[in-house]
């Protein structure tokens, strides 16, 4: 079974299982208390509020109510509460229960005016502190008490029965337990499945007790009681007010309040537009707070059911924890926008502008803590409901009304300080946020790390005066380039490459030790050029600690002190928060701190692959902040009043440059969906007219021949690689270009498919990137026009560069706007596709540099257009003759190295050896790619092997080391290298001045734990790896491979699956592998593993395989022939081959016209085959019994014809000889000896 | 908007059901698709396809958990696309990594017919026998393709602990499925 199918079966997990895991995903990650705000914010998704809103209707104490605070009986809490670190107030948390109602949708017909209910304290009048209570009943998952206080139930029963004139001592008490009917297995399932907890003890205890007499039933639970009066002889009521008045007139004493106040609550609408209203009473005497507490915790709801009346008394038991500092409604709204609210709502519609009403109330019910909160009524502006149901939709959110710092994440005790521990570089978690510049930057230069003394750093008194604080910020986005330019007051080419602006949220003030939630825009190093020097470009989601200039109270705009002298990435490692020093080194500061990183430096890739962050220390935030504060406080400062006026508020320094306008506030800058660095590129114009150059004007200046090639980028070279490959590149091209490896797939001008690789010097240096032009990356498809006689590097004509996409099955070419020409559809009507504004740019490798398009057409119409235009101007000559320019291939039998000339394979006519050549449909005009080996031998230099890629060899060994489970840094690679003395001696003996390269190894190996791996260059000028495996793996019974001890086809077939499972990785990580039993000898079968491009694909759901593509078939033939590894058994497993090096080994010569198998077979009789001893066999074309197409080691395709060999030189029946005939037209072939 | 209302809109053939679903679950669906495909464009395509499929299946379906319903569709479509893409080249996604871990449960050599629905239900039954942590970690890893880092952060455990727990869960699952008569 395929792993993918197994994975697909998980789609049939129950909804509940998936929802449970999903809910757990939304419970934010657990962080230690030291994270302060971050931990609080994490609470936002965790929920609660089973009882929220329930508190709006119920009951109170005795005849003579004592509603002066404390409302609750002062009892010891069931469990001690952890004190907060600062002011001794206990920390609070929410129950980890995920079904709460954050963002609950509510219908209102007339908006918030529909809402009913008394508000004892208006949000605008929220006191500076409010009491918080601990629920003394412990709940599992917020749903069920873990034990039931039956004494309390009985006490409440007695209390409320007495209020209604009943004496329970003379009545039969009925006990109720809703779980009594469940078996213990059922109970176990209910609790363990749903809540992941064992069955609470309380389940087995009575939940309610009740008595009845004289038409009155009193029922008590441990949270209160309800009293139902049957046949109450009620009149009819017009509305809830009528009922309330009636209750006051007839049952006031039963409410157990001195001054009961009516509270009609509700207002929400149901689907039919009806309004929910109910009657409640609370104690009207006392101050505002007492009234609020009474309403929340001691109310009485009254309900009508026919002629019976029910009084619902709310009477819970809690412990007062103290008065907690509150926040304002505005702050609550801000927190709400930050996502800090109770409940697990998934929607992102959290715009404070849509808050239409805020109420102050209490979280109550089964929540562990009862605290004040703001209830936010947030209008959903979408309007869908209004259209469908003629009602407005509101989402209700609840934000705690006390300062967030008093909350911790559920289940995590803040009393336990996380002890910071030393760690090594490898403990730093991998970077998670999406990178912007991955893969396309030019080389990284060493980070600027010059030491600087504190005295030097704090030498500017003006600067010192402005240091605001040491903040923890979270980057939200990189600012739009145009905004950045505007903010910076830049002009093109001036200072605009020195800084980047980020929109960020300040999360924490390390100096003041308090959480914050403020959006700022800050500037710091991070432009592309600075990035190249190792400075950090941050990206969305990154968190950093920065010494910033501006106090957050002063300005929304900020900048980092000294750019990156005090820059630290915030990282959580094993539960502890560390600040990883990333900026310039400050030895004096570092020496005074405890460095938790055991390695001297750690390098991790953050937003840029090519510019990893280099950390040189890891510090405790508190310790670092304390030291920094001492330094800042001690620094000499210019008095603030002496500072000249800045651009963004009082103070001295703006962001530099001359400002065109002064931004008022952060909100004045529009968010952009994707940040960019875009800079407008001036279009070159014709001086005489001032107009952009036209297509004609551009072409009129061109000469020579052009080719139009559609290609896909398959790799991006580093500068070093590019320079090693092509001297030209180092000399002239690097200044403006990046070297890409590309796969050509379509000749646009000749309208024929292509299939070869080449190097193209395309756009993409950092400079170009900064100009707004994209560095391409792997997978991008482009159409470029090249000079036919370009050197080995093709350089696209920048005027005609197109990006290719397939849209609804149509190949579309977008003209990239770098062009200096006016390329308009009016002038060239065959480029006729209209382009929507949304299509004008596309984000490819970097969000910061979208590609801009100016023209859109189908590839077909563009091809026709360019073909005609270039032909008319003599810039393009149609194909035909072009094949003539292909070089003649010199075939040297010894270099073909196709294997034995005699095969002993039994009946080969139906032999299945994995070669998919028979899938290839061959038609006239078809071509096959021909390659040549990269490696060569220089006989003038005593046979020195040239072009050996030793880095490749070392990397290959590391790859194999990893595959076998070794640490690649721990293997010892042996390299056969000549010593200088040996080289000198050889030079003398050969009378040739051998270069130093001659001494470099062509053979490397390692041996570890029973595994021997050797990679070397063979005499045939190709790389090969030999691997001996003497441990860990054994073939299953009945399986066998190889020459040494013989193996039948059946035995080899038995080995295939085991080998594939164990060693599939050997063929690289590009694709699944395929094995085939090779029939070198019928009794010595071995297994070949190679990378299949056809035949073994993952099938569609219906089991069918995709249609094979011709190129894929050819590639598979190549892999089968040249890019594989064979498995033998010489007692241990032994394999050899070189499965991952085709592109290292070969470079393409061209696509050569191929011949058919029949044409090739006919050539046998004409001697048109590669010479082997078998040509003396006298076998002719008529003797051929089997044909294959294979590639020789020389990179040329051959037809392989099998003929029976019996009778020739002692061969017996079942043995076959082979002829190899080049599969390309003979006119391109020159047979050598 | 509440899920019930959205489902109601689907039933009323009101196209706002699609925009409501998209607005509410775009990021959720996007993460599912992206985890499998590691390609934002593909993920967008999957979201659109998911909503279309939901439109075509509700009614007659009336999912009680719309979110999970949509998530399953998105995942199914993502797997289909993964199959197609994987033919061409390895998809470098977290899903691919998590898929490799399943190698100790399944044998790629076995090619018998297995009813995936029944298998999924059997796996579900097994998951009910393991701890809450193990169950959620398993589903998060192999259904949602969450990274080990994400899971360990949520559970407040080390990556090694989560890895070990997943390994034990897989081994247990393998045993369970074998006992149930599955040869995979």
PDB file of N, CA and C in Angstrom, chain A residues 513-563:
ATOM      1  N   UNK A 513       9.301  46.746  32.019  1.00  0.00           N
ATOM      2  CA  UNK A 513       8.764  45.433  32.368  1.00  0.00           C
ATOM      3  C   UNK A 513       7.246  45.413  32.286  1.00  0.00           C
ATOM      4  N   UNK A 514       6.752  45.862  31.181  1.00  0.00           N
ATOM      5  CA  UNK A 514       5.302  45.795  31.013  1.00  0.00           C
ATOM      6  C   UNK A 514       4.941  45.476  29.567  1.00  0.00           C
ATOM      7  N   UNK A 515       3.818  44.803  29.471  1.00  0.00           N
ATOM      8  CA  UNK A 515       3.336  44.434  28.152  1.00  0.00           C
ATOM      9  C   UNK A 515       2.798  45.659  27.439  1.00  0.00           C
ATOM     10  N   UNK A 516       2.918  45.651  26.133  1.00  0.00           N
ATOM     11  CA  UNK A 516       2.387  46.763  25.350  1.00  0.00           C
ATOM     12  C   UNK A 516       1.690  46.210  24.113  1.00  0.00           C
ATOM     13  N   UNK A 517       0.916  47.053  23.520  1.00  0.00           N
ATOM     14  CA  UNK A 517       0.240  46.651  22.283  1.00  0.00           C
ATOM     15  C   UNK A 517       0.113  47.911  21.458  1.00  0.00           C
ATOM     16  N   UNK A 518       1.145  48.197  20.745  1.00  0.00           N
ATOM     17  CA  UNK A 518       1.099  49.445  19.997  1.00  0.00           C
ATOM     18  C   UNK A 518       1.721  49.224  18.625  1.00  0.00           C
ATOM     19  N   UNK A 519       1.008  49.675  17.622  1.00  0.00           N
ATOM     20  CA  UNK A 519       1.537  49.579  16.267  1.00  0.00           C
ATOM     21  C   UNK A 519       2.507  50.716  16.019  1.00  0.00           C
ATOM     22  N   UNK A 520       3.617  50.382  15.483  1.00  0.00           N
ATOM     23  CA  UNK A 520       4.575  51.420  15.109  1.00  0.00           C
ATOM     24  C   UNK A 520       5.107  51.130  13.705  1.00  0.00           C
ATOM     25  N   UNK A 521       5.738  52.126  13.167  1.00  0.00           N
ATOM     26  CA  UNK A 521       6.553  51.887  11.981  1.00  0.00           C
ATOM     27  C   UNK A 521       7.977  52.187  12.399  1.00  0.00           C
ATOM     28  N   UNK A 522       8.859  51.253  12.174  1.00  0.00           N
ATOM     29  CA  UNK A 522      10.231  51.553  12.554  1.00  0.00           C
ATOM     30  C   UNK A 522      11.168  51.287  11.382  1.00  0.00           C
ATOM     31  N   UNK A 523      12.241  51.973  11.475  1.00  0.00           N
ATOM     32  CA  UNK A 523      13.218  51.871  10.408  1.00  0.00           C
ATOM     33  C   UNK A 523      14.470  51.225  10.953  1.00  0.00           C
ATOM     34  N   UNK A 524      15.019  50.344  10.188  1.00  0.00           N
ATOM     35  CA  UNK A 524      16.337  49.838  10.553  1.00  0.00           C
ATOM     36  C   UNK A 524      16.990  49.245   9.327  1.00  0.00           C
ATOM     37  N   UNK A 525      18.221  48.843   9.525  1.00  0.00           N
ATOM     38  CA  UNK A 525      18.951  48.274   8.408  1.00  0.00           C
ATOM     39  C   UNK A 525      18.193  47.076   7.868  1.00  0.00           C
ATOM     40  N   UNK A 526      18.341  46.826   6.617  1.00  0.00           N
ATOM     41  CA  UNK A 526      17.642  45.682   6.075  1.00  0.00           C
ATOM     42  C   UNK A 526      17.349  45.784   4.598  1.00  0.00           C
ATOM     43  N   UNK A 527      17.871  46.775   3.974  1.00  0.00           N
ATOM     44  CA  UNK A 527      17.709  46.840   2.537  1.00  0.00           C
ATOM     45  C   UNK A 527      18.545  45.731   1.920  1.00  0.00           C
ATOM     46  N   UNK A 528      18.388  45.582   0.662  1.00  0.00           N
ATOM     47  CA  UNK A 528      19.074  44.479   0.012  1.00  0.00           C
ATOM     48  C   UNK A 528      20.578  44.597   0.177  1.00  0.00           C
ATOM     49  N   UNK A 529      21.089  45.790  -0.002  1.00  0.00           N
ATOM     50  CA  UNK A 529      22.535  45.922   0.097  1.00  0.00           C
ATOM     51  C   UNK A 529      23.011  45.643   1.511  1.00  0.00           C
ATOM     52  N   UNK A 530      22.252  46.098   2.459  1.00  0.00           N
ATOM     53  CA  UNK A 530      22.642  45.820   3.831  1.00  0.00           C
ATOM     54  C   UNK A 530      22.478  44.335   4.126  1.00  0.00           C
ATOM     55  N   UNK A 531      21.500  43.776   3.525  1.00  0.00           N
ATOM     56  CA  UNK A 531      21.290  42.355   3.716  1.00  0.00           C
ATOM     57  C   UNK A 531      22.511  41.581   3.241  1.00  0.00           C
ATOM     58  N   UNK A 532      23.048  42.045   2.140  1.00  0.00           N
ATOM     59  CA  UNK A 532      24.217  41.369   1.614  1.00  0.00           C
ATOM     60  C   UNK A 532      25.371  41.404   2.583  1.00  0.00           C
ATOM     61  N   UNK A 533      25.407  42.405   3.382  1.00  0.00           N
ATOM     62  CA  UNK A 533      26.501  42.477   4.327  1.00  0.00           C
ATOM     63  C   UNK A 533      26.138  41.768   5.633  1.00  0.00           C
ATOM     64  N   UNK A 534      25.084  41.026   5.599  1.00  0.00           N
ATOM     65  CA  UNK A 534      24.762  40.197   6.748  1.00  0.00           C
ATOM     66  C   UNK A 534      23.747  40.808   7.678  1.00  0.00           C
ATOM     67  N   UNK A 535      23.266  41.961   7.348  1.00  0.00           N
ATOM     68  CA  UNK A 535      22.286  42.579   8.233  1.00  0.00           C
ATOM     69  C   UNK A 535      20.936  41.921   8.047  1.00  0.00           C
ATOM     70  N   UNK A 536      20.141  42.024   9.048  1.00  0.00           N
ATOM     71  CA  UNK A 536      18.912  41.232   9.017  1.00  0.00           C
ATOM     72  C   UNK A 536      17.751  41.918   8.300  1.00  0.00           C
ATOM     73  N   UNK A 537      17.255  41.320   7.323  1.00  0.00           N
ATOM     74  CA  UNK A 537      15.971  41.768   6.816  1.00  0.00           C
ATOM     75  C   UNK A 537      14.923  40.969   7.564  1.00  0.00           C
ATOM     76  N   UNK A 538      14.072  41.601   8.243  1.00  0.00           N
ATOM     77  CA  UNK A 538      13.047  40.864   8.966  1.00  0.00           C
ATOM     78  C   UNK A 538      11.826  40.668   8.089  1.00  0.00           C
ATOM     79  N   UNK A 539      11.011  39.778   8.512  1.00  0.00           N
ATOM     80  CA  UNK A 539       9.810  39.536   7.745  1.00  0.00           C
ATOM     81  C   UNK A 539       8.651  39.290   8.696  1.00  0.00           C
ATOM     82  N   UNK A 540       7.493  39.197   8.130  1.00  0.00           N
ATOM     83  CA  UNK A 540       6.287  39.090   8.926  1.00  0.00           C
ATOM     84  C   UNK A 540       6.377  37.931   9.920  1.00  0.00           C
ATOM     85  N   UNK A 541       6.102  38.235  11.173  1.00  0.00           N
ATOM     86  CA  UNK A 541       6.121  37.196  12.195  1.00  0.00           C
ATOM     87  C   UNK A 541       7.397  37.173  13.004  1.00  0.00           C
ATOM     88  N   UNK A 542       8.453  37.774  12.497  1.00  0.00           N
ATOM     89  CA  UNK A 542       9.705  37.800  13.252  1.00  0.00           C
ATOM     90  C   UNK A 542       9.528  38.624  14.521  1.00  0.00           C
ATOM     91  N   UNK A 543      10.179  38.192  15.565  1.00  0.00           N
ATOM     92  CA  UNK A 543      10.168  38.953  16.804  1.00  0.00           C
ATOM     93  C   UNK A 543      11.597  39.328  17.163  1.00  0.00           C
ATOM     94  N   UNK A 544      11.763  40.554  17.526  1.00  0.00           N
ATOM     95  CA  UNK A 544      13.105  41.020  17.836  1.00  0.00           C
ATOM     96  C   UNK A 544      13.048  41.973  19.018  1.00  0.00           C
ATOM     97  N   UNK A 545      14.168  42.057  19.712  1.00  0.00           N
ATOM     98  CA  UNK A 545      14.296  43.042  20.784  1.00  0.00           C
ATOM     99  C   UNK A 545      15.253  44.118  20.284  1.00  0.00           C
ATOM    100  N   UNK A 546      14.811  45.346  20.350  1.00  0.00           N
ATOM    101  CA  UNK A 546      15.571  46.439  19.757  1.00  0.00           C
ATOM    102  C   UNK A 546      15.666  47.601  20.722  1.00  0.00           C
ATOM    103  N   UNK A 547      16.794  48.233  20.710  1.00  0.00           N
ATOM    104  CA  UNK A 547      16.919  49.488  21.434  1.00  0.00           C
ATOM    105  C   UNK A 547      16.440  50.555  20.469  1.00  0.00           C
ATOM    106  N   UNK A 548      15.278  51.098  20.758  1.00  0.00           N
ATOM    107  CA  UNK A 548      14.666  52.024  19.809  1.00  0.00           C
ATOM    108  C   UNK A 548      14.760  53.458  20.313  1.00  0.00           C
ATOM    109  N   UNK A 549      14.772  54.356  19.370  1.00  0.00           N
ATOM    110  CA  UNK A 549      14.924  55.752  19.726  1.00  0.00           C
ATOM    111  C   UNK A 549      13.702  56.336  20.416  1.00  0.00           C
ATOM    112  N   UNK A 550      12.593  56.155  19.787  1.00  0.00           N
ATOM    113  CA  UNK A 550      11.439  56.921  20.212  1.00  0.00           C
ATOM    114  C   UNK A 550      10.639  56.177  21.257  1.00  0.00           C
ATOM    115  N   UNK A 551      10.266  56.877  22.267  1.00  0.00           N
ATOM    116  CA  UNK A 551       9.357  56.288  23.229  1.00  0.00           C
ATOM    117  C   UNK A 551       8.022  56.078  22.536  1.00  0.00           C
ATOM    118  N   UNK A 552       7.411  54.963  22.798  1.00  0.00           N
ATOM    119  CA  UNK A 552       6.174  54.670  22.085  1.00  0.00           C
ATOM    120  C   UNK A 552       5.095  55.699  22.371  1.00  0.00           C
ATOM    121  N   UNK A 553       5.196  56.365  23.502  1.00  0.00           N
ATOM    122  CA  UNK A 553       4.182  57.377  23.813  1.00  0.00           C
ATOM    123  C   UNK A 553       4.376  58.611  22.942  1.00  0.00           C
ATOM    124  N   UNK A 554       5.599  58.795  22.478  1.00  0.00           N
ATOM    125  CA  UNK A 554       5.914  60.017  21.756  1.00  0.00           C
ATOM    126  C   UNK A 554       5.515  59.925  20.294  1.00  0.00           C
ATOM    127  N   UNK A 555       5.801  58.799  19.701  1.00  0.00           N
ATOM    128  CA  UNK A 555       5.594  58.744  18.262  1.00  0.00           C
ATOM    129  C   UNK A 555       5.246  57.341  17.791  1.00  0.00           C
ATOM    130  N   UNK A 556       4.540  57.290  16.689  1.00  0.00           N
ATOM    131  CA  UNK A 556       4.263  56.015  16.047  1.00  0.00           C
ATOM    132  C   UNK A 556       5.433  55.583  15.176  1.00  0.00           C
ATOM    133  N   UNK A 557       6.375  56.508  14.989  1.00  0.00           N
ATOM    134  CA  UNK A 557       7.504  56.194  14.114  1.00  0.00           C
ATOM    135  C   UNK A 557       8.754  56.025  14.945  1.00  0.00           C
ATOM    136  N   UNK A 558       9.576  55.130  14.534  1.00  0.00           N
ATOM    137  CA  UNK A 558      10.689  54.800  15.381  1.00  0.00           C
ATOM    138  C   UNK A 558      11.878  54.371  14.550  1.00  0.00           C
ATOM    139  N   UNK A 559      13.011  54.291  15.180  1.00  0.00           N
ATOM    140  CA  UNK A 559      14.181  53.785  14.498  1.00  0.00           C
ATOM    141  C   UNK A 559      15.101  53.135  15.508  1.00  0.00           C
ATOM    142  N   UNK A 560      15.863  52.191  15.033  1.00  0.00           N
ATOM    143  CA  UNK A 560      16.752  51.451  15.926  1.00  0.00           C
ATOM    144  C   UNK A 560      17.997  52.276  16.195  1.00  0.00           C
ATOM    145  N   UNK A 561      18.394  52.284  17.437  1.00  0.00           N
ATOM    146  CA  UNK A 561      19.590  52.998  17.830  1.00  0.00           C
ATOM    147  C   UNK A 561      20.801  52.372  17.139  1.00  0.00           C
ATOM    148  N   UNK A 562      21.569  53.180  16.478  1.00  0.00           N
ATOM    149  CA  UNK A 562      22.784  52.731  15.793  1.00  0.00           C
ATOM    150  C   UNK A 562      22.504  51.596  14.802  1.00  0.00           C
ATOM    151  N   UNK A 563      21.326  51.589  14.287  1.00  0.00           N
ATOM    152  CA  UNK A 563      20.912  50.614  13.278  1.00  0.00           C
ATOM    153  C   UNK A 563      20.910  49.162  13.783  1.00  0.00           C
TER     154      UNK A 563
END
